């Protein structure tokens, strides 16, 4: 069987602080190391987590985005230290599922999306609404890690 049969060149992984996002990140890292793929780490700044005043304050949004960027850089370093050769970062704002499907995937030219199955907010939900949305609407292959 040829080695390239099930390999992906550009693996996009969505991260937040949930446990299943950590699992997805580790899966994506192993996959990128094994397939010599580029890893693209994304996180979405969710507007609904800010109140109206904060959302209208450029400094606040800029601060939040900077904090998220630093967090993604930590993930990037972990991946590089583990042996992933190429690691890119992509931060966007909006509804996570929709933003990843409509903006991040096309902009990064990813060919595999790796996400966790639980939503960040609803720990009791077995299959997060964001994951369900992405599974239904993603234009590329998707791996949902449980």
GROMACS .gro file of C-alpha atoms in nm:
model
  146
    1UNK     CA    1   0.000   0.000   0.000
    2UNK     CA    2   0.141   0.341  -0.091
    3UNK     CA    3   0.239   0.562   0.202
    4UNK     CA    4   0.066   0.869   0.056
    5UNK     CA    5  -0.278   0.709   0.040
    6UNK     CA    6  -0.416   0.862   0.361
    7UNK     CA    7  -0.187   1.157   0.416
    8UNK     CA    8  -0.288   1.519   0.436
    9UNK     CA    9  -0.051   1.804   0.356
   10UNK     CA   10  -0.208   2.080   0.569
   11UNK     CA   11  -0.371   1.980   0.896
   12UNK     CA   12  -0.583   2.244   1.069
   13UNK     CA   13  -0.649   2.195   1.440
   14UNK     CA   14  -0.888   2.407   1.644
   15UNK     CA   15  -0.778   2.470   2.002
   16UNK     CA   16  -0.941   2.613   2.312
   17UNK     CA   17  -0.887   2.514   2.674
   18UNK     CA   18  -1.121   2.215   2.679
   19UNK     CA   19  -0.981   1.867   2.747
   20UNK     CA   20  -1.099   1.730   2.414
   21UNK     CA   21  -0.930   2.016   2.228
   22UNK     CA   22  -0.606   1.905   2.397
   23UNK     CA   23  -0.669   1.552   2.268
   24UNK     CA   24  -0.736   1.687   1.919
   25UNK     CA   25  -0.413   1.889   1.934
   26UNK     CA   26  -0.211   1.581   2.035
   27UNK     CA   27  -0.373   1.372   1.760
   28UNK     CA   28  -0.298   1.642   1.499
   29UNK     CA   29   0.061   1.668   1.622
   30UNK     CA   30   0.121   1.292   1.584
   31UNK     CA   31  -0.044   1.291   1.245
   32UNK     CA   32   0.172   1.582   1.122
   33UNK     CA   33   0.491   1.417   1.249
   34UNK     CA   34   0.403   1.081   1.087
   35UNK     CA   35   0.292   1.232   0.754
   36UNK     CA   36   0.543   1.520   0.750
   37UNK     CA   37   0.249   1.761   0.718
   38UNK     CA   38   0.217   2.128   0.798
   39UNK     CA   39   0.019   2.193   1.117
   40UNK     CA   40  -0.206   2.497   1.131
   41UNK     CA   41  -0.324   2.590   1.480
   42UNK     CA   42  -0.634   2.805   1.497
   43UNK     CA   43  -0.835   2.963   1.773
   44UNK     CA   44  -1.136   3.189   1.740
   45UNK     CA   45  -1.197   3.502   1.945
   46UNK     CA   46  -1.566   3.468   2.024
   47UNK     CA   47  -1.750   3.798   2.020
   48UNK     CA   48  -2.035   3.664   2.235
   49UNK     CA   49  -1.796   3.625   2.528
   50UNK     CA   50  -1.756   4.003   2.544
   51UNK     CA   51  -2.015   4.247   2.668
   52UNK     CA   52  -2.126   4.531   2.440
   53UNK     CA   53  -1.893   4.785   2.601
   54UNK     CA   54  -1.593   4.552   2.568
   55UNK     CA   55  -1.677   4.468   2.206
   56UNK     CA   56  -1.687   4.839   2.119
   57UNK     CA   57  -1.355   4.908   2.292
   58UNK     CA   58  -1.072   4.857   2.044
   59UNK     CA   59  -0.814   4.830   2.324
   60UNK     CA   60  -1.009   4.551   2.493
   61UNK     CA   61  -1.051   4.349   2.173
   62UNK     CA   62  -0.685   4.408   2.083
   63UNK     CA   63  -0.581   4.293   2.434
   64UNK     CA   64  -0.794   3.978   2.410
   65UNK     CA   65  -0.656   3.900   2.067
   66UNK     CA   66  -0.297   3.953   2.186
   67UNK     CA   67  -0.359   3.717   2.479
   68UNK     CA   68  -0.502   3.453   2.244
   69UNK     CA   69  -0.202   3.498   2.012
   70UNK     CA   70   0.040   3.433   2.300
   71UNK     CA   71  -0.156   3.122   2.393
   72UNK     CA   72  -0.139   2.991   2.034
   73UNK     CA   73   0.237   3.058   2.029
   74UNK     CA   74   0.269   2.823   2.328
   75UNK     CA   75   0.088   2.550   2.133
   76UNK     CA   76   0.313   2.620   1.834
   77UNK     CA   77   0.626   2.576   2.048
   78UNK     CA   78   0.497   2.245   2.190
   79UNK     CA   79   0.438   2.117   1.835
   80UNK     CA   80   0.783   2.228   1.715
   81UNK     CA   81   0.951   2.073   2.020
   82UNK     CA   82   0.762   1.747   1.952
   83UNK     CA   83   0.899   1.733   1.598
   84UNK     CA   84   0.640   1.898   1.373
   85UNK     CA   85   0.852   2.072   1.108
   86UNK     CA   86   0.608   2.338   0.984
   87UNK     CA   87   0.363   2.508   1.221
   88UNK     CA   88   0.141   2.801   1.122
   89UNK     CA   89  -0.102   3.000   1.336
   90UNK     CA   90  -0.435   3.153   1.239
   91UNK     CA   91  -0.657   3.363   1.464
   92UNK     CA   92  -0.999   3.489   1.358
   93UNK     CA   93  -1.302   3.644   1.526
   94UNK     CA   94  -1.664   3.533   1.531
   95UNK     CA   95  -1.867   3.218   1.580
   96UNK     CA   96  -1.610   2.934   1.593
   97UNK     CA   97  -1.784   2.675   1.374
   98UNK     CA   98  -1.893   2.915   1.105
   99UNK     CA   99  -1.565   3.110   1.107
  100UNK     CA  100  -1.353   2.796   1.072
  101UNK     CA  101  -1.567   2.659   0.787
  102UNK     CA  102  -1.618   2.984   0.593
  103UNK     CA  103  -1.292   3.172   0.659
  104UNK     CA  104  -1.012   2.970   0.820
  105UNK     CA  105  -1.029   2.661   0.595
  106UNK     CA  106  -1.029   2.860   0.268
  107UNK     CA  107  -0.764   3.108   0.389
  108UNK     CA  108  -0.525   2.840   0.515
  109UNK     CA  109  -0.589   2.591   0.231
  110UNK     CA  110  -0.610   2.312   0.490
  111UNK     CA  111  -0.705   1.965   0.369
  112UNK     CA  112  -0.791   1.808   0.707
  113UNK     CA  113  -0.967   1.963   1.006
  114UNK     CA  114  -0.909   1.808   1.350
  115UNK     CA  115  -1.139   1.912   1.635
  116UNK     CA  116  -1.259   1.786   1.971
  117UNK     CA  117  -1.614   1.663   2.009
  118UNK     CA  118  -1.724   1.858   2.315
  119UNK     CA  119  -1.824   2.220   2.312
  120UNK     CA  120  -1.621   2.444   2.541
  121UNK     CA  121  -1.923   2.575   2.729
  122UNK     CA  122  -2.151   2.274   2.754
  123UNK     CA  123  -1.937   2.015   2.927
  124UNK     CA  124  -2.249   1.798   2.962
  125UNK     CA  125  -2.314   1.806   2.589
  126UNK     CA  126  -2.164   1.497   2.431
  127UNK     CA  127  -2.131   1.648   2.088
  128UNK     CA  128  -2.082   2.023   2.081
  129UNK     CA  129  -2.293   2.232   1.849
  130UNK     CA  130  -1.976   2.380   1.697
  131UNK     CA  131  -1.841   2.032   1.617
  132UNK     CA  132  -2.178   1.931   1.470
  133UNK     CA  133  -2.186   2.243   1.253
  134UNK     CA  134  -1.832   2.187   1.125
  135UNK     CA  135  -1.894   1.816   1.058
  136UNK     CA  136  -2.197   1.907   0.849
  137UNK     CA  137  -2.057   2.206   0.659
  138UNK     CA  138  -1.680   2.149   0.631
  139UNK     CA  139  -1.559   2.147   0.267
  140UNK     CA  140  -1.265   1.922   0.369
  141UNK     CA  141  -1.221   1.593   0.559
  142UNK     CA  142  -1.277   1.625   0.930
  143UNK     CA  143  -1.148   1.417   1.220
  144UNK     CA  144  -1.348   1.449   1.540
  145UNK     CA  145  -1.146   1.331   1.838
  146UNK     CA  146  -1.333   1.191   2.138
   0.00000   0.00000   0.00000
